Amino acid sequence: SFKSEDKDENLRLAALWDAKGLLRLAKEPIQRDHFSKVFNAFKNETTDRQIGDRRIPNSRELSIDGPSHFLPPGFMLANLRTEPYEEQLIGSVTDRRDFYHQAKVSEERARSNMLFFSYDGAALKDFHAFKEVQVQKQTKAGREQVGDGFEEKFGDQQPQRKDGEWFPCFASLFQG
């Protein structure tokens, strides 16, 4: 439920993403009600951690194809067992300090990390991402030049915004 979400607080979050180059704007959700929530979690006295709740988008996305299809999901890692003296299990841990800046995602993936509220141009006028979409509207190449972007629509989706409004999207991978 998004009933407890605060529109102004979501706009402040979008401004933070924009300052870090991680904000994209989209006209409508990929599917009706295809939104994510974002939580603030205490990390230490000077730093908080952003947690993205993607339960709705995750429930709608398909499983992975290809070789990765055979990798165990995270919860199964606790059930791994090795044969003593014959097998070994090796793990790796990385510092995720710059993780959000290192993981760039496609426009379509960013749209799957969409916040619940839309905002008009007056609220977004100082955002870098808003200036980018204004330039893109003027210079956007046709489908023949750039492909279809995999922007498949599902069912009888109706736009959930007013004309001239944009939804903020996180252009990296959520932690959570």
PDB file of C-alpha atoms in Angstrom:
ATOM      1  CA  SER A   1       0.000   0.000   0.000  1.00  0.00           C
ATOM      2  CA  PHE A   2       1.213   3.499  -0.835  1.00  0.00           C
ATOM      3  CA  LYS A   3      -1.328   5.258   1.430  1.00  0.00           C
ATOM      4  CA  SER A   4       1.328   6.295   3.949  1.00  0.00           C
ATOM      5  CA  GLU A   5       3.716   7.660   1.305  1.00  0.00           C
ATOM      6  CA  ASP A   6       4.480  11.389   1.412  1.00  0.00           C
ATOM      7  CA  LYS A   7       4.590  13.189  -1.947  1.00  0.00           C
ATOM      8  CA  ASP A   8       6.953  15.938  -0.745  1.00  0.00           C
ATOM      9  CA  GLU A   9       9.324  13.414   0.808  1.00  0.00           C
ATOM     10  CA  ASN A  10       9.398  11.444  -2.446  1.00  0.00           C
ATOM     11  CA  LEU A  11      10.268  14.650  -4.319  1.00  0.00           C
ATOM     12  CA  ARG A  12      13.161  15.263  -1.890  1.00  0.00           C
ATOM     13  CA  LEU A  13      14.366  11.717  -2.575  1.00  0.00           C
ATOM     14  CA  ALA A  14      14.170  12.369  -6.328  1.00  0.00           C
ATOM     15  CA  ALA A  15      16.255  15.540  -5.811  1.00  0.00           C
ATOM     16  CA  LEU A  16      18.903  13.488  -3.999  1.00  0.00           C
ATOM     17  CA  TRP A  17      18.998  10.965  -6.858  1.00  0.00           C
ATOM     18  CA  ASP A  18      19.206  13.831  -9.343  1.00  0.00           C
ATOM     19  CA  ALA A  19      22.196  15.369  -7.535  1.00  0.00           C
ATOM     20  CA  LYS A  20      24.000  12.014  -7.846  1.00  0.00           C
ATOM     21  CA  GLY A  21      23.055  11.509 -11.519  1.00  0.00           C
ATOM     22  CA  LEU A  22      20.750   8.605 -10.652  1.00  0.00           C
ATOM     23  CA  LEU A  23      17.349  10.085 -11.550  1.00  0.00           C
ATOM     24  CA  ARG A  24      15.408   9.318 -14.719  1.00  0.00           C
ATOM     25  CA  LEU A  25      11.914  10.548 -15.475  1.00  0.00           C
ATOM     26  CA  ALA A  26       9.177   8.570 -17.199  1.00  0.00           C
ATOM     27  CA  LYS A  27       5.718   9.508 -18.403  1.00  0.00           C
ATOM     28  CA  GLU A  28       3.969   6.374 -17.143  1.00  0.00           C
ATOM     29  CA  PRO A  29       4.578   3.047 -15.407  1.00  0.00           C
ATOM     30  CA  ILE A  30       5.542  -0.024 -17.402  1.00  0.00           C
ATOM     31  CA  GLN A  31       2.303  -1.608 -16.188  1.00  0.00           C
ATOM     32  CA  ARG A  32      -0.552  -0.276 -14.098  1.00  0.00           C
ATOM     33  CA  ASP A  33       0.527   0.136 -10.432  1.00  0.00           C
ATOM     34  CA  HIS A  34       4.125  -0.930 -11.219  1.00  0.00           C
ATOM     35  CA  PHE A  35       5.786   1.114  -8.453  1.00  0.00           C
ATOM     36  CA  SER A  36       8.510   0.732  -5.842  1.00  0.00           C
ATOM     37  CA  LYS A  37       8.767   2.098  -2.316  1.00  0.00           C
ATOM     38  CA  VAL A  38      12.000   3.384  -0.823  1.00  0.00           C
ATOM     39  CA  PHE A  39      12.909   3.234   2.854  1.00  0.00           C
ATOM     40  CA  ASN A  40      15.568   4.999   4.840  1.00  0.00           C
ATOM     41  CA  ALA A  41      17.548   2.691   7.144  1.00  0.00           C
ATOM     42  CA  PHE A  42      20.005   3.922   9.777  1.00  0.00           C
ATOM     43  CA  LYS A  43      23.592   2.912   8.972  1.00  0.00           C
ATOM     44  CA  ASN A  44      25.663   5.053  11.354  1.00  0.00           C
ATOM     45  CA  GLU A  45      25.683   8.553  12.873  1.00  0.00           C
ATOM     46  CA  THR A  46      26.456  10.282   9.546  1.00  0.00           C
ATOM     47  CA  THR A  47      25.042   7.916   6.954  1.00  0.00           C
ATOM     48  CA  ASP A  48      21.718   6.312   6.154  1.00  0.00           C
ATOM     49  CA  ARG A  49      21.058   3.494   3.715  1.00  0.00           C
ATOM     50  CA  GLN A  50      18.423   3.479   0.996  1.00  0.00           C
ATOM     51  CA  ILE A  51      16.404   0.270   0.747  1.00  0.00           C
ATOM     52  CA  GLY A  52      14.226  -0.292  -2.321  1.00  0.00           C
ATOM     53  CA  ASP A  53      11.079  -2.379  -1.917  1.00  0.00           C
ATOM     54  CA  ARG A  54      10.491  -3.905  -5.359  1.00  0.00           C
ATOM     55  CA  ARG A  55       7.963  -6.561  -4.354  1.00  0.00           C
ATOM     56  CA  ILE A  56       5.417  -5.405  -6.951  1.00  0.00           C
ATOM     57  CA  PRO A  57       7.878  -5.183  -9.888  1.00  0.00           C
ATOM     58  CA  ASN A  58       9.666  -8.375  -8.807  1.00  0.00           C
ATOM     59  CA  SER A  59       6.403 -10.331  -8.744  1.00  0.00           C
ATOM     60  CA  ARG A  60       5.760  -9.340 -12.366  1.00  0.00           C
ATOM     61  CA  GLU A  61       9.218  -9.928 -13.824  1.00  0.00           C
ATOM     62  CA  LEU A  62      10.071 -13.216 -15.475  1.00  0.00           C
ATOM     63  CA  SER A  63      12.806 -15.588 -14.401  1.00  0.00           C
ATOM     64  CA  ILE A  64      16.275 -15.321 -15.900  1.00  0.00           C
ATOM     65  CA  ASP A  65      17.096 -17.307 -19.040  1.00  0.00           C
ATOM     66  CA  GLY A  66      20.513 -18.531 -20.127  1.00  0.00           C
ATOM     67  CA  PRO A  67      23.324 -19.966 -17.988  1.00  0.00           C
ATOM     68  CA  SER A  68      22.340 -17.863 -14.945  1.00  0.00           C
ATOM     69  CA  HIS A  69      19.034 -19.748 -14.864  1.00  0.00           C
ATOM     70  CA  PHE A  70      20.845 -22.602 -13.089  1.00  0.00           C
ATOM     71  CA  LEU A  71      22.357 -20.460 -10.304  1.00  0.00           C
ATOM     72  CA  PRO A  72      20.709 -20.999  -6.919  1.00  0.00           C
ATOM     73  CA  PRO A  73      18.619 -18.146  -5.519  1.00  0.00           C
ATOM     74  CA  GLY A  74      20.002 -16.402  -2.425  1.00  0.00           C
ATOM     75  CA  PHE A  75      18.038 -18.366   0.165  1.00  0.00           C
ATOM     76  CA  MET A  76      19.407 -21.635  -1.251  1.00  0.00           C
ATOM     77  CA  LEU A  77      22.999 -20.600  -0.522  1.00  0.00           C
ATOM     78  CA  ALA A  78      22.397 -21.504   3.127  1.00  0.00           C
ATOM     79  CA  ASN A  79      21.672 -25.082   1.987  1.00  0.00           C
ATOM     80  CA  LEU A  80      24.897 -25.652   0.041  1.00  0.00           C
ATOM     81  CA  ARG A  81      27.033 -28.547   1.159  1.00  0.00           C
ATOM     82  CA  THR A  82      30.457 -29.688   0.019  1.00  0.00           C
ATOM     83  CA  GLU A  83      32.097 -33.093   0.113  1.00  0.00           C
ATOM     84  CA  PRO A  84      35.033 -32.854   2.567  1.00  0.00           C
ATOM     85  CA  TYR A  85      38.494 -33.071   0.914  1.00  0.00           C
ATOM     86  CA  GLU A  86      36.903 -33.298  -2.555  1.00  0.00           C
ATOM     87  CA  GLU A  87      35.051 -30.015  -3.058  1.00  0.00           C
ATOM     88  CA  GLN A  88      35.417 -26.455  -1.899  1.00  0.00           C
ATOM     89  CA  LEU A  89      33.171 -23.421  -1.716  1.00  0.00           C
ATOM     90  CA  ILE A  90      34.730 -20.032  -2.399  1.00  0.00           C
ATOM     91  CA  GLY A  91      32.978 -16.724  -1.698  1.00  0.00           C
ATOM     92  CA  SER A  92      33.819 -13.116  -2.389  1.00  0.00           C
ATOM     93  CA  VAL A  93      32.810  -9.919  -0.616  1.00  0.00           C
ATOM     94  CA  THR A  94      33.112  -6.482  -2.201  1.00  0.00           C
ATOM     95  CA  ASP A  95      32.863  -2.979  -0.815  1.00  0.00           C
ATOM     96  CA  ARG A  96      29.532  -1.566  -2.021  1.00  0.00           C
ATOM     97  CA  ARG A  97      30.413   2.020  -1.063  1.00  0.00           C
ATOM     98  CA  ASP A  98      30.211   3.175  -4.700  1.00  0.00           C
ATOM     99  CA  PHE A  99      27.819   0.452  -5.846  1.00  0.00           C
ATOM    100  CA  TYR A 100      24.999   2.778  -6.933  1.00  0.00           C
ATOM    101  CA  HIS A 101      27.390   4.840  -9.026  1.00  0.00           C
ATOM    102  CA  GLN A 102      28.930   1.787 -10.682  1.00  0.00           C
ATOM    103  CA  ALA A 103      25.754  -0.015 -11.714  1.00  0.00           C
ATOM    104  CA  LYS A 104      24.102   1.849 -14.575  1.00  0.00           C
ATOM    105  CA  VAL A 105      20.808   0.468 -15.838  1.00  0.00           C
ATOM    106  CA  SER A 106      18.772   0.861 -19.017  1.00  0.00           C
ATOM    107  CA  GLU A 107      15.904   3.334 -19.244  1.00  0.00           C
ATOM    108  CA  GLU A 108      13.481   0.391 -19.137  1.00  0.00           C
ATOM    109  CA  ARG A 109      15.078  -0.972 -15.949  1.00  0.00           C
ATOM    110  CA  ALA A 110      14.987   2.479 -14.371  1.00  0.00           C
ATOM    111  CA  ARG A 111      11.244   2.577 -15.148  1.00  0.00           C
ATOM    112  CA  SER A 112      10.854  -0.596 -13.085  1.00  0.00           C
ATOM    113  CA  ASN A 113      12.290   1.393 -10.114  1.00  0.00           C
ATOM    114  CA  MET A 114       9.540   4.032 -10.287  1.00  0.00           C
ATOM    115  CA  LEU A 115       8.192   6.014  -7.358  1.00  0.00           C
ATOM    116  CA  PHE A 116       4.446   6.235  -6.769  1.00  0.00           C
ATOM    117  CA  PHE A 117       3.915   9.996  -7.338  1.00  0.00           C
ATOM    118  CA  SER A 118       4.146  12.058 -10.526  1.00  0.00           C
ATOM    119  CA  TYR A 119       5.269  15.696 -10.608  1.00  0.00           C
ATOM    120  CA  ASP A 120       4.720  18.567 -13.001  1.00  0.00           C
ATOM    121  CA  GLY A 121       7.409  20.613 -14.718  1.00  0.00           C
ATOM    122  CA  ALA A 122       7.209  23.379 -12.100  1.00  0.00           C
ATOM    123  CA  ALA A 123       8.281  20.951  -9.350  1.00  0.00           C
ATOM    124  CA  LEU A 124      11.047  19.455 -11.529  1.00  0.00           C
ATOM    125  CA  LYS A 125      12.285  22.584 -13.340  1.00  0.00           C
ATOM    126  CA  ASP A 126      15.669  22.655 -11.525  1.00  0.00           C
ATOM    127  CA  PHE A 127      16.357  18.932 -11.931  1.00  0.00           C
ATOM    128  CA  HIS A 128      19.052  17.810 -14.385  1.00  0.00           C
ATOM    129  CA  ALA A 129      16.883  14.821 -15.352  1.00  0.00           C
ATOM    130  CA  PHE A 130      14.027  17.152 -16.313  1.00  0.00           C
ATOM    131  CA  LYS A 131      16.322  19.188 -18.548  1.00  0.00           C
ATOM    132  CA  GLU A 132      17.459  15.916 -20.179  1.00  0.00           C
ATOM    133  CA  VAL A 133      13.907  14.823 -21.031  1.00  0.00           C
ATOM    134  CA  GLN A 134      13.187  18.264 -22.506  1.00  0.00           C
ATOM    135  CA  VAL A 135      16.208  17.880 -24.818  1.00  0.00           C
ATOM    136  CA  GLN A 136      15.269  14.268 -25.650  1.00  0.00           C
ATOM    137  CA  LYS A 137      11.763  15.333 -26.665  1.00  0.00           C
ATOM    138  CA  GLN A 138      13.315  17.621 -29.268  1.00  0.00           C
ATOM    139  CA  THR A 139      16.002  15.229 -30.549  1.00  0.00           C
ATOM    140  CA  LYS A 140      14.561  11.737 -30.030  1.00  0.00           C
ATOM    141  CA  ALA A 141      15.357   9.420 -32.937  1.00  0.00           C
ATOM    142  CA  GLY A 142      12.675   7.194 -34.406  1.00  0.00           C
ATOM    143  CA  ARG A 143      12.224   3.532 -33.624  1.00  0.00           C
ATOM    144  CA  GLU A 144      13.981   2.598 -36.866  1.00  0.00           C
ATOM    145  CA  GLN A 145      17.225   4.159 -35.579  1.00  0.00           C
ATOM    146  CA  VAL A 146      17.203   3.143 -31.912  1.00  0.00           C
ATOM    147  CA  GLY A 147      15.122  -0.058 -31.748  1.00  0.00           C
ATOM    148  CA  ASP A 148      11.974  -0.596 -29.741  1.00  0.00           C
ATOM    149  CA  GLY A 149      13.486  -0.419 -26.231  1.00  0.00           C
ATOM    150  CA  PHE A 150      11.401  -3.422 -25.131  1.00  0.00           C
ATOM    151  CA  GLU A 151       8.633  -1.121 -23.947  1.00  0.00           C
ATOM    152  CA  GLU A 152       5.896  -3.728 -24.216  1.00  0.00           C
ATOM    153  CA  LYS A 153       2.540  -2.683 -22.806  1.00  0.00           C
ATOM    154  CA  PHE A 154       0.350  -5.137 -20.929  1.00  0.00           C
ATOM    155  CA  GLY A 155      -3.432  -5.355 -20.999  1.00  0.00           C
ATOM    156  CA  ASP A 156      -5.517  -2.208 -21.180  1.00  0.00           C
ATOM    157  CA  GLN A 157      -3.094  -0.046 -19.232  1.00  0.00           C
ATOM    158  CA  GLN A 158      -4.248   3.513 -18.654  1.00  0.00           C
ATOM    159  CA  PRO A 159      -1.753   6.273 -17.882  1.00  0.00           C
ATOM    160  CA  GLN A 160      -1.718   7.087 -14.164  1.00  0.00           C
ATOM    161  CA  ARG A 161      -0.510  10.646 -14.493  1.00  0.00           C
ATOM    162  CA  LYS A 162      -1.818  13.968 -15.579  1.00  0.00           C
ATOM    163  CA  ASP A 163      -0.553  15.443 -18.845  1.00  0.00           C
ATOM    164  CA  GLY A 164       2.793  17.153 -18.379  1.00  0.00           C
ATOM    165  CA  GLU A 165       3.709  15.159 -15.282  1.00  0.00           C
ATOM    166  CA  TRP A 166       6.644  12.800 -14.791  1.00  0.00           C
ATOM    167  CA  PHE A 167       7.384   9.883 -12.469  1.00  0.00           C
ATOM    168  CA  PRO A 168      10.829   9.755 -10.793  1.00  0.00           C
ATOM    169  CA  CYS A 169      12.793   6.545 -11.413  1.00  0.00           C
ATOM    170  CA  PHE A 170      15.993   5.253  -9.788  1.00  0.00           C
ATOM    171  CA  ALA A 171      18.601   4.646 -12.503  1.00  0.00           C
ATOM    172  CA  SER A 172      20.646   2.025 -10.679  1.00  0.00           C
ATOM    173  CA  LEU A 173      20.034  -1.123  -8.642  1.00  0.00           C
ATOM    174  CA  PHE A 174      18.149  -0.919  -5.365  1.00  0.00           C
ATOM    175  CA  GLN A 175      19.646  -2.455  -2.284  1.00  0.00           C
ATOM    176  CA  GLY A 176      17.096  -4.379  -0.326  1.00  0.00           C
TER     177      GLY A 176
END
